[in-house]
Amino acid sequence: MIHKKIFIPLILFISFTQIFGQIVVKKSDKNSSIQEAINSAAPGDTLFVEQGVYYEFDISITKPLTLIGLNYPVIDGEEKGNIIQVASDSVTISGFKLINVGASYTKEYSAIHTFNVSNFTIENNIFENPYYAIHIEKSKRGIIRKNIIHGNAKVESSSGNGIHLWHSARVEIIDNKIEQMRDGIYLEFVKHSTVKGNESRKNIRYGLHFMFSNNNTYDNNVFENNGAGVAVMFSKNIFMRNNTFKLNWGTASYGLLLKEIYDANIIDNIFEKNTIGISAEGSNRVTYEGNNFISNGWAIRFLGACYGNKLHQNNFLNNAFDISYSGRLNGNLFDKNYWSEYTGYDLNHDGIGDIPYRPIKLFSYIVNRTPESIILLRSLFIDIINFSEKVSPVFTPDNLKDFHPLMKPVK
Amino acid sequence: MLKILKYGFFDLMRSRWSYIYFLFYLSLGFILLFLNQDVGKAVITLLNIILILTPLIGTLFGVMYYYNSREFTELLLAQPIKRSNIFLGQYLGIALSLSLSLVLGLGIPFLAYGIFQSSEIFNFFILILIGAMLTFIFVALAFNIALIFEDKIKGFGFAILTWLFFAVIYDGIFLILLLVFDDYPLDKFALFTTVFNPIDLSRILILLKLDISALLGYTGAVFQNFFGTNFGMFSSITVLSFWIVLPVTFIIYKSKRKDF
């Protein structure tokens, strides 16, 4: 790369120092402005922004540039609008601290907004009090990495999302930390993307929320303490692995809500202390394998229209209800799971219990029909009817069984 | 009255059954905490045991004690002592000694495992308080039954039936009503019905204090709004107190008119 150096205080110098290919923006002078530096840069230049506070908004990047903040320079949007608008391919923004994005009820103001671009990189930035932090529209082949987003969302109607993607493809969202936004990560019409190693906590609505987003991979993420957990809807070919869904505890919370999800793999995830671990509705051909369901109210709740799901090698540990199910079996298969409430025996010591396990208690069936009856939870009467139903099933689906319950938890 | 209370109390304190009852709770507490270091989980397990056991032991002990000390009671009746004093003294003696077994039996192990450092301290106290109240309620009910039935066998049978009714049958009827009328909004009805069963009332009170409350969903919201607040807490303790006061009043009423 050609080296170019421009000191903004000495704007006249620009033309003389173009040969260096590198621009340094300094805060030592009043006139220093990132926008001006961008205007004066040539495509493919690198801008170094030095430490300081820059009061700017609607910074528009219209040519391929690399913006690098040295020691986290602060760009304060003073709540006026977007802070950085990316309108060109191949833009990199790294090492900035972006604060105070204007909230609006009509426009989705964000700290970094890209529209119709490709090959963008947004990494190592800190966002504080953004309305939307990163807003990607109609963009392709981007990387969003190691950003820290910290909002102070209080009500859904007046807050925005951490990382918001709309109509985009092949974006990698990696190792970001998002707290206290409306939705931590929001994807709509996003294809072939990866969400990996992110931590999304304390968001007032969903930790992760996606709709109409096919062929995406989600792995090694942590979703904790979000208002309503994680909601995924109307998507095909989803791959979720090694994620942790934790502490989504409240009257309308769940670890993971699946609605109209087809052909997904949910593998090796941990669901711990959620009111409902997974709530599935209209989800077909989903494979659940190697997941740990620990101390949830309901581990998995199947509502209507779930066909051809497979559950095997999962651990169900100390959940108030393991499975709640309504309707017929519909080709859903439960096999070789470990259930901590299983009381059978294993005479031939092959690690598989000799009597099938029925994961649905009578009480869970009753609660499904009449939610008010949950008030009888932990009553002696309920223990008695659960026991009698276990001995001779009458109400619970007769064929919903794990024929090979494991004697020891899967590791 | 105090003298009779003291007599009844010490008589029971010396008896084998109080020791067994005390030792049972003591070992239960230690075993629970030994198996599960988590005090919070131990409190939940205790909930089930207390809700079933304290009413049962209270009822059986109450009836048994009344029938066993019948001759002594008749002797006292010949003395110039007020009838209400005799029966109240006996009642308080047995209720106090049973509650003491419970409080000490569970208190000692939990103290040893550091309940004071735990955040569950408040829940634990509520649990013990409710256990003691249930003892008082069911001993009073048992005394009423024993006063009504001269025949021991009938008395015992009826006492066990009473316990069974509150612990199991009531919930069964309640559930059937819920299932039959599930087209109607039932949350207010459910709230109202629990008041008439001290065991249910205690169970829900503790469940809502523990964080299982989220399981209750939107139905829970109604309950949480009532029981979860200080007002609800206060009013449910008041209702439980009524459950003590009413049967005790009836003991006094009945004993005054009874022909021995």
XYZ file of C-alpha atoms in Angstrom:
671
model
C 0.000 0.000 0.000
C 1.170 3.549 -0.713
C 1.814 5.483 2.443
C 0.047 8.732 2.783
C -0.098 11.066 5.722
C -2.444 13.960 6.305
C -2.618 16.104 9.384
C -6.062 17.551 9.451
C -5.050 20.752 11.244
C -2.924 21.474 8.209
C -5.431 20.688 5.550
C -3.385 22.514 2.930
C -0.756 19.857 3.433
C -3.033 17.158 2.179
C -2.160 17.418 -1.424
C 1.515 17.339 -0.541
C 1.379 14.273 1.646
C -0.868 12.113 -0.524
C 1.972 9.888 -1.493
C 2.017 8.322 1.976
C -1.466 6.729 1.516
C -2.171 7.041 5.201
C -4.182 9.724 6.904
C -3.999 10.641 10.554
C -6.849 12.540 12.142
C -5.864 14.398 15.296
C -8.002 16.083 17.864
C -5.462 18.726 18.720
C -7.146 21.303 16.543
C -10.709 22.563 16.383
C -11.028 21.974 12.673
C -10.177 18.334 12.806
C -13.081 16.332 11.507
C -13.308 12.749 10.456
C -15.738 13.615 7.688
C -13.297 16.050 6.138
C -10.527 13.514 6.290
C -12.777 10.999 4.550
C -13.682 13.519 1.884
C -10.061 14.208 1.189
C -8.940 10.601 1.173
C -8.528 8.569 -1.967
C -10.178 5.148 -2.370
C -8.199 2.432 -0.577
C -6.622 4.804 1.945
C -6.222 4.096 5.616
C -7.329 6.712 8.133
C -5.884 6.662 11.597
C -7.980 8.588 14.097
C -6.153 9.591 17.242
C -7.545 9.651 20.735
C -10.048 12.345 21.591
C -13.725 13.151 21.450
C -15.182 13.917 18.017
C -18.646 15.433 17.938
C -19.935 14.259 14.581
C -22.917 12.508 13.103
C -23.945 11.207 9.704
C -20.315 10.630 8.757
C -20.684 9.236 5.315
C -18.148 6.880 3.767
C -18.569 6.788 0.019
C -15.323 5.122 -1.052
C -13.408 2.019 0.025
C -11.519 3.086 3.174
C -10.037 1.675 6.311
C -10.808 3.648 9.458
C -8.738 2.735 12.465
C -9.127 4.299 15.889
C -5.991 4.610 17.984
C -6.714 4.060 21.699
C -10.449 4.202 21.150
C -11.229 7.730 19.994
C -14.793 8.664 20.926
C -17.291 9.743 18.296
C -20.232 11.366 20.017
C -23.356 11.535 17.845
C -25.002 13.921 20.317
C -28.248 12.019 19.724
C -28.748 13.601 16.331
C -28.831 10.689 13.882
C -26.665 7.912 12.496
C -23.007 8.236 13.418
C -21.329 6.442 10.527
C -23.035 5.705 7.218
C -21.257 3.199 5.037
C -22.219 3.529 1.394
C -19.245 1.926 -0.275
C -17.828 -1.576 -0.641
C -14.690 -2.700 1.203
C -14.896 -0.445 4.227
C -13.252 -1.357 7.520
C -14.125 0.355 10.789
C -12.092 -0.659 13.776
C -11.182 0.568 17.252
C -13.746 3.323 17.809
C -15.933 4.140 20.701
C -19.298 5.311 19.420
C -21.667 6.936 21.848
C -25.071 8.620 21.916
C -27.042 7.672 18.844
C -30.269 9.565 18.465
C -33.407 7.657 19.335
C -36.268 7.998 16.938
C -39.701 6.505 16.599
C -39.709 6.823 12.831
C -36.110 6.116 11.756
C -33.746 3.364 12.722
C -30.773 5.520 13.678
C -27.676 3.518 14.359
C -24.022 3.910 15.283
C -22.866 2.191 12.116
C -25.221 1.794 9.209
C -24.390 0.024 5.975
C -26.632 0.043 2.958
C -26.161 -1.998 -0.182
C -22.444 -2.670 0.256
C -20.190 -5.703 0.389
C -16.930 -6.761 2.007
C -17.272 -4.611 5.088
C -15.490 -5.211 8.379
C -16.627 -3.790 11.696
C -14.427 -4.881 14.529
C -13.124 -4.009 17.985
C -15.521 -1.138 18.442
C -17.288 -0.123 21.607
C -20.862 1.114 21.441
C -22.413 2.886 24.326
C -25.994 3.955 24.598
C -26.777 3.376 20.935
C -30.306 3.306 19.616
C -29.288 0.668 17.105
C -25.614 -0.231 17.314
C -24.824 -1.948 14.016
C -27.441 -1.836 11.320
C -26.678 -3.809 8.176
C -29.074 -3.430 5.269
C -28.914 -5.299 1.961
C -25.226 -5.979 2.399
C -23.039 -8.973 1.649
C -19.827 -10.639 2.771
C -19.144 -8.719 5.933
C -17.446 -9.404 9.236
C -18.714 -8.040 12.535
C -16.201 -9.036 15.139
C -15.278 -8.400 18.763
C -17.526 -5.410 19.258
C -18.848 -4.504 22.664
C -22.339 -3.088 22.715
C -23.825 -1.689 25.841
C -27.219 -0.053 25.810
C -29.681 1.090 28.387
C -32.912 -0.104 26.878
C -35.871 0.134 29.201
C -38.999 -0.372 27.144
C -39.352 -2.162 23.835
C -40.997 0.677 21.976
C -38.214 3.190 22.523
C -35.161 1.000 22.084
C -33.277 -0.639 19.255
C -31.290 -3.763 18.527
C -27.623 -4.500 19.076
C -26.684 -6.059 15.776
C -29.472 -5.739 13.261
C -29.240 -7.390 9.857
C -31.819 -7.053 7.173
C -31.771 -8.691 3.776
C -28.113 -9.574 3.925
C -25.990 -12.594 3.126
C -22.692 -14.199 4.078
C -22.076 -12.060 7.138
C -19.981 -13.374 10.009
C -20.948 -12.161 13.454
C -18.188 -13.294 15.788
C -17.202 -12.773 19.427
C -19.360 -9.742 20.103
C -20.681 -8.846 23.520
C -24.113 -7.284 23.673
C -25.981 -6.107 26.733
C -29.176 -4.296 27.548
C -30.505 -3.650 24.081
C -33.943 -4.571 22.804
C -32.860 -7.618 20.775
C -29.215 -8.560 21.116
C -28.825 -9.894 17.583
C -31.615 -9.537 15.065
C -31.606 -11.149 11.644
C -34.319 -10.864 9.048
C -33.979 -12.290 5.528
C -30.352 -13.172 6.179
C -28.747 -16.102 4.376
C -25.602 -18.200 4.703
C -24.335 -16.346 7.724
C -22.502 -17.380 10.873
C -23.190 -16.213 14.398
C -20.398 -17.456 16.591
C -18.972 -16.907 20.060
C -21.216 -13.991 20.907
C -22.481 -13.174 24.366
C -25.907 -11.625 24.509
C -27.175 -10.737 27.950
C -29.851 -8.764 29.758
C -31.614 -7.663 26.607
C -35.153 -6.654 27.308
C -36.656 -8.738 24.544
C -34.651 -11.464 22.803
C -30.994 -12.390 23.061
C -31.138 -13.587 19.457
C -34.056 -13.103 17.160
C -34.279 -14.214 13.602
C -36.947 -14.645 10.989
C -36.976 -15.795 7.378
C -33.260 -16.469 7.647
C -32.276 -19.735 6.035
C -29.012 -21.675 5.985
C -27.385 -19.996 8.953
C -25.087 -21.398 11.626
C -25.129 -20.424 15.283
C -22.424 -21.818 17.512
C -20.724 -21.230 20.835
C -22.944 -18.318 21.754
C -24.190 -17.495 25.232
C -27.706 -16.136 25.695
C -28.353 -15.265 29.280
C -30.923 -13.412 31.295
C -32.806 -12.013 28.333
C -36.376 -10.846 28.766
C -37.884 -13.553 26.618
C -34.852 -15.665 25.657
C -34.171 -16.510 22.025
C -36.795 -16.590 19.298
C -36.265 -18.122 15.910
C -39.018 -18.256 13.354
C -39.881 -19.184 9.775
C -36.445 -20.437 8.788
C -34.947 -23.503 7.131
C -31.673 -25.359 7.492
C -30.546 -23.851 10.747
C -27.571 -25.274 12.588
C -27.230 -24.524 16.290
C -24.351 -25.963 18.225
C -22.704 -25.495 21.620
C -24.827 -22.526 22.553
C -25.811 -21.800 26.119
C -29.324 -20.624 26.945
C -29.468 -19.701 30.543
C -31.563 -17.994 33.200
C -34.380 -16.849 30.960
C -36.771 -16.955 33.841
C -40.127 -15.259 33.876
C -43.756 -15.887 33.204
C -43.381 -15.533 29.438
C -39.741 -16.555 28.984
C -38.124 -19.473 27.264
C -34.603 -20.508 26.395
C -35.362 -21.052 22.737
C -38.611 -20.519 20.872
C -38.886 -22.422 17.614
C -41.703 -21.442 15.349
C -41.988 -22.810 11.826
C -38.431 -24.054 11.768
C -37.682 -26.778 9.211
C -34.707 -29.107 8.906
C -32.692 -27.709 11.770
C -29.986 -29.297 13.869
C -29.852 -28.379 17.525
C -26.787 -30.064 18.896
C -24.751 -29.983 22.111
C -26.464 -26.932 23.546
C -27.030 -26.236 27.208
C -30.429 -25.096 28.472
C -30.245 -24.184 32.115
C -32.766 -22.650 34.474
C -35.195 -21.390 31.868
C -38.912 -21.331 32.482
C -39.266 -23.261 29.220
C -36.087 -24.732 27.725
C -37.370 -25.113 24.172
C -40.839 -24.229 23.040
C -41.520 -25.671 19.610
C -44.463 -24.917 17.402
C -44.870 -25.995 13.810
C -41.276 -27.193 13.714
C -40.569 -30.134 11.470
C -37.622 -32.442 10.950
C -35.544 -30.912 13.724
C -32.788 -33.038 15.236
C -32.059 -32.535 18.908
C -28.866 -34.265 19.912
C -26.500 -34.089 22.862
C -28.266 -31.184 24.516
C -28.313 -30.724 28.271
C -31.582 -29.599 29.817
C -30.859 -28.668 33.410
C -33.307 -27.388 36.033
C -35.806 -25.885 33.640
C -39.492 -25.529 34.366
C -40.303 -27.366 31.135
C -37.371 -28.865 29.254
C -39.160 -29.054 25.904
C -42.674 -27.980 25.189
C -44.143 -29.173 21.932
C -47.154 -27.196 20.925
C -49.081 -28.101 17.814
C -47.965 -29.210 14.362
C -44.549 -30.667 15.091
C -43.716 -33.521 12.734
C -40.749 -35.808 12.358
C -38.515 -34.418 15.073
C -35.768 -36.626 16.465
C -34.484 -36.444 20.014
C -31.582 -38.587 20.971
C -28.607 -38.591 23.322
C -29.939 -35.631 25.291
C -29.706 -35.249 29.059
C -32.805 -34.203 30.968
C -31.727 -33.270 34.477
C -34.020 -32.067 37.259
C -36.635 -30.326 35.172
C -40.047 -29.762 36.726
C -41.518 -31.200 33.510
C -39.371 -32.998 30.951
C -41.733 -32.879 28.018
C -45.034 -31.229 27.500
C -46.858 -32.404 24.455
C -50.210 -31.964 22.861
C -51.816 -33.980 20.148
C -50.579 -37.122 18.480
C -47.084 -38.463 18.178
C -46.737 -37.278 14.544
C -43.592 -39.241 13.872
C -41.583 -37.526 16.568
C -38.976 -39.857 17.942
C -37.506 -40.017 21.446
C -34.647 -42.433 21.748
C -31.587 -43.076 23.902
C -31.874 -40.006 26.085
C -30.934 -39.770 29.720
C -33.815 -38.797 32.026
C -32.932 -38.038 35.631
C -36.423 -39.122 36.706
C -36.134 -42.544 35.142
C -36.578 -45.208 37.801
C -36.149 -48.363 35.741
C -33.411 -50.951 35.933
C -30.787 -52.412 33.687
C -30.385 -56.137 34.259
C -27.914 -56.867 31.485
C -25.735 -53.819 32.238
C -25.588 -52.530 28.705
C -26.276 -49.000 29.910
C -29.782 -48.972 28.507
C -32.781 -49.221 30.809
C -34.948 -52.304 30.330
C -38.306 -50.539 30.671
C -39.240 -47.697 28.334
C -39.512 -44.251 29.907
C -42.578 -42.076 29.433
C -41.452 -38.489 29.582
C -44.947 -37.038 29.917
C -46.475 -36.938 33.342
C -50.212 -36.843 33.742
C -49.908 -33.506 35.468
C -48.097 -32.010 32.508
C -50.946 -33.220 30.298
C -53.478 -31.615 32.636
C -51.582 -28.338 32.786
C -51.559 -28.280 29.013
C -55.333 -28.535 28.975
C -56.084 -26.247 31.897
C -53.214 -23.896 32.673
C -54.812 -22.821 35.958
C -54.217 -26.264 37.409
C -50.496 -25.513 37.653
C -51.458 -24.094 41.027
C -51.535 -27.680 42.268
C -47.810 -28.092 41.582
C -46.093 -30.128 44.308
C -49.338 -31.190 45.869
C -49.554 -34.725 47.263
C -52.595 -35.416 45.131
C -50.625 -34.648 41.989
C -47.836 -37.012 43.038
C -50.401 -39.727 43.535
C -52.109 -39.323 40.164
C -48.739 -39.029 38.422
C -47.728 -42.299 39.984
C -50.918 -44.087 39.047
C -50.680 -42.800 35.486
C -47.115 -44.037 35.331
C -48.217 -47.506 36.376
C -51.128 -47.694 33.956
C -51.254 -44.911 31.371
C -54.698 -43.765 30.371
C -54.470 -40.137 29.318
C -50.932 -39.514 28.158
C -50.049 -40.564 24.593
C -49.471 -44.293 24.817
C -46.720 -44.509 22.251
C -44.730 -41.497 23.375
C -41.891 -43.362 24.998
C -38.172 -43.492 25.066
C -37.654 -47.187 24.376
C -33.965 -47.064 25.231
C -33.522 -44.661 28.133
C -29.896 -44.391 29.180
C -28.838 -45.264 32.709
C -26.075 -42.655 32.856
C -25.954 -39.111 31.514
C -24.382 -38.597 28.116
C -21.072 -36.821 28.403
C -54.545 -22.849 82.742
C -50.802 -22.327 82.727
C -50.379 -25.188 85.151
C -52.290 -27.549 82.916
C -50.404 -26.273 79.899
C -47.156 -26.895 81.746
C -48.272 -30.330 82.811
C -49.366 -31.312 79.322
C -46.236 -29.822 77.795
C -43.783 -31.564 80.100
C -45.728 -34.769 80.002
C -45.310 -34.785 76.230
C -41.716 -33.590 76.360
C -40.908 -36.619 78.479
C -42.744 -38.974 76.188
C -40.960 -41.169 73.718
C -42.955 -39.919 70.748
C -41.815 -36.337 71.022
C -38.232 -37.543 71.004
C -38.837 -39.720 68.010
C -40.545 -36.859 66.238
C -37.698 -34.522 67.130
C -35.031 -37.021 66.116
C -36.839 -37.672 62.857
C -36.704 -34.005 61.870
C -33.137 -33.703 63.101
C -31.903 -36.603 61.015
C -34.023 -35.515 58.063
C -32.460 -32.070 58.166
C -28.921 -33.417 58.411
C -29.423 -36.041 55.703
C -30.977 -33.514 53.334
C -28.147 -31.086 53.799
C -25.562 -33.839 53.660
C -26.880 -35.116 50.338
C -27.421 -31.691 48.900
C -25.252 -28.794 49.999
C -27.577 -26.342 48.338
C -29.740 -24.919 51.124
C -32.259 -23.581 48.602
C -32.980 -27.011 47.171
C -33.194 -28.504 50.651
C -35.882 -25.959 51.455
C -37.962 -27.162 48.480
C -37.645 -30.789 49.536
C -38.587 -29.831 53.071
C -41.664 -28.084 51.752
C -43.121 -31.369 50.521
C -42.358 -33.127 53.758
C -43.658 -30.400 56.026
C -46.883 -29.984 54.081
C -47.726 -33.649 54.363
C -46.200 -34.633 57.648
C -46.960 -31.840 60.091
C -50.732 -32.011 59.520
C -50.694 -35.814 59.735
C -48.638 -35.963 62.929
C -50.632 -33.081 64.395
C -53.949 -34.802 63.762
C -52.870 -38.218 64.990
C -51.057 -36.906 68.070
C -53.953 -34.659 68.955
C -56.523 -37.438 68.830
C -54.229 -39.923 70.525
C -53.354 -37.579 73.343
C -56.923 -36.663 73.995
C -58.100 -40.254 74.239
C -55.093 -41.339 76.319
C -55.437 -38.571 78.859
C -59.191 -38.901 79.079
C -59.186 -40.296 82.596
C -56.887 -37.555 83.803
C -59.145 -35.000 82.132
C -62.128 -36.402 83.987
C -60.187 -36.120 87.212
C -59.403 -32.488 86.460
C -63.024 -31.813 85.618
C -63.948 -32.787 89.151
C -61.716 -30.000 90.443
C -62.818 -26.349 90.625
C -61.090 -25.373 87.370
C -62.711 -23.694 84.405
C -63.400 -26.140 81.610
C -61.965 -23.860 78.949
C -58.715 -23.720 80.934
C -58.396 -27.473 81.026
C -58.894 -28.006 77.320
C -56.987 -24.960 76.173
C -54.112 -25.944 78.436
C -54.016 -29.424 77.010
C -54.313 -28.142 73.463
C -51.531 -25.615 73.829
C -49.352 -28.155 75.591
C -49.451 -30.601 72.739
C -49.325 -28.019 69.938
C -46.361 -26.271 71.529
C -44.390 -29.433 72.134
C -44.939 -30.642 68.561
C -43.960 -27.257 67.153
C -40.876 -27.236 69.336
C -39.819 -30.619 67.992
C -40.238 -29.262 64.485
C -38.448 -25.978 65.046
C -35.524 -27.496 66.928
C -35.328 -30.599 64.779
C -35.005 -28.603 61.565
C -33.428 -25.516 63.045
C -30.324 -27.226 64.401
C -29.118 -28.839 61.154
C -29.851 -25.749 59.103
C -28.056 -23.572 61.620
C -25.113 -25.941 61.484
C -25.034 -25.639 57.695
C -25.080 -21.874 57.825
C -28.620 -20.824 57.002
C -27.793 -17.360 58.291
C -25.245 -16.842 55.530
C -27.694 -18.058 52.923
C -30.136 -15.957 50.970
C -32.773 -18.567 51.725
C -33.008 -17.521 55.365
C -36.313 -15.759 54.867
C -37.877 -18.671 52.986
C -36.660 -21.047 55.651
C -38.265 -19.005 58.391
C -41.539 -18.838 56.501
C -41.375 -22.591 56.050
C -40.823 -23.225 59.753
C -43.497 -20.711 60.679
C -45.971 -22.387 58.357
C -45.019 -25.808 59.717
C -45.755 -24.583 63.240
C -49.026 -23.013 62.166
C -50.131 -26.183 60.421
C -49.365 -28.087 63.631
C -51.556 -25.704 65.630
C -54.359 -25.921 63.058
C -54.451 -29.684 62.834
C -54.079 -30.333 66.554
C -57.074 -28.055 67.073
C -59.060 -29.932 64.431
C -58.072 -33.211 66.072
C -59.262 -32.013 69.482
C -62.580 -31.074 67.957
C -62.952 -34.490 66.431
C -62.036 -36.210 69.682
C -64.514 -34.061 71.595
C -67.286 -34.948 69.196
C -66.697 -38.694 69.013
C -66.757 -40.686 72.227
C -65.681 -43.792 70.371
C -61.901 -43.992 69.904
C -62.044 -45.909 66.648
C -64.527 -43.502 65.131
C -62.410 -40.582 66.313
C -59.222 -41.962 64.797
C -60.972 -42.815 61.578
C -62.455 -39.402 61.273
C -59.160 -37.701 62.119
C -57.343 -39.579 59.385
C -60.160 -38.795 57.001
C -59.844 -35.102 57.839
C -56.154 -35.155 57.074
C -56.768 -37.090 53.881
C -59.418 -34.618 52.870
C -57.188 -31.577 53.214
C -54.032 -33.200 51.896
C -55.434 -35.122 48.937
C -59.176 -35.169 48.329
C -59.614 -31.411 48.368
C -57.050 -31.013 45.591
C -58.763 -33.764 43.652
C -62.128 -32.027 43.803
C -60.456 -28.738 42.991
C -58.781 -30.247 39.932
C -62.019 -31.780 38.711
C -63.763 -28.422 39.045
C -60.952 -26.784 37.080
C -61.228 -29.366 34.315
C -65.002 -29.224 34.122
C -65.213 -25.453 34.056
C -62.130 -24.738 32.002
C -64.096 -22.617 29.539
C -64.459 -19.976 32.223
C -61.821 -17.670 33.662
C -60.768 -19.563 36.726
C -57.876 -17.685 38.276
C -59.983 -15.727 40.757
C -61.873 -18.886 41.614
C -58.616 -20.751 42.180
C -57.349 -17.993 44.410
C -60.550 -18.055 46.403
C -60.634 -21.818 46.778
C -57.148 -22.106 48.202
C -58.188 -20.024 51.186
C -60.402 -22.867 52.382
C -57.581 -25.336 52.654
C -54.719 -24.471 55.006
C -52.401 -26.974 53.332
C -52.959 -25.508 49.868
C -52.647 -22.017 51.194
C -49.313 -22.814 52.829
C -48.037 -24.627 49.755
C -48.768 -21.761 47.394
C -47.437 -19.201 49.815
C -44.071 -20.966 49.909
C -44.014 -21.843 46.205
C -44.388 -18.211 45.309
C -41.636 -17.210 47.678
C -39.328 -19.713 46.035
C -38.551 -18.934 42.425
C -40.826 -21.606 41.031
C -43.314 -18.794 40.618
C -42.231 -18.250 37.009
C -43.601 -21.688 36.173
C -47.060 -20.590 37.051
C -47.288 -18.520 33.888
C -50.085 -16.040 33.509
C -52.174 -17.812 36.124
C -49.238 -17.282 38.412
C -49.389 -13.580 37.746
C -52.729 -13.389 39.563
C -51.339 -15.357 42.465
C -48.064 -13.505 42.458
C -49.926 -10.234 42.597
C -51.790 -11.450 45.622
C -49.444 -13.718 47.563
C -46.202 -12.160 46.372
C -46.887 -8.786 47.886
C -46.555 -7.964 51.544
C -50.294 -7.491 51.678
C -50.906 -10.999 50.334
C -48.311 -12.448 52.668
C -49.931 -10.689 55.583
C -53.456 -11.675 54.605
C -52.574 -15.328 54.048
C -50.882 -15.492 57.446
C -54.050 -13.908 58.832
C -56.200 -16.525 57.142
C -53.984 -19.238 58.603
C -54.446 -17.636 62.012
C -58.190 -17.800 61.493
C -57.745 -21.463 60.835
C -56.275 -21.718 64.339
C -58.695 -19.368 66.088
C -61.931 -20.859 64.726
C -61.327 -24.502 65.751
C -59.983 -23.360 69.132
C -63.122 -21.333 69.737
C -65.093 -24.380 68.822
C -63.082 -26.464 71.300
C -64.083 -24.036 74.068
C -67.676 -23.940 72.899
C -67.947 -27.700 72.643
C -66.149 -28.478 75.892
C -68.472 -26.205 77.858
C -71.527 -28.059 76.658
C -70.191 -31.562 76.595
C -71.572 -34.042 79.061
C -68.705 -36.109 80.461
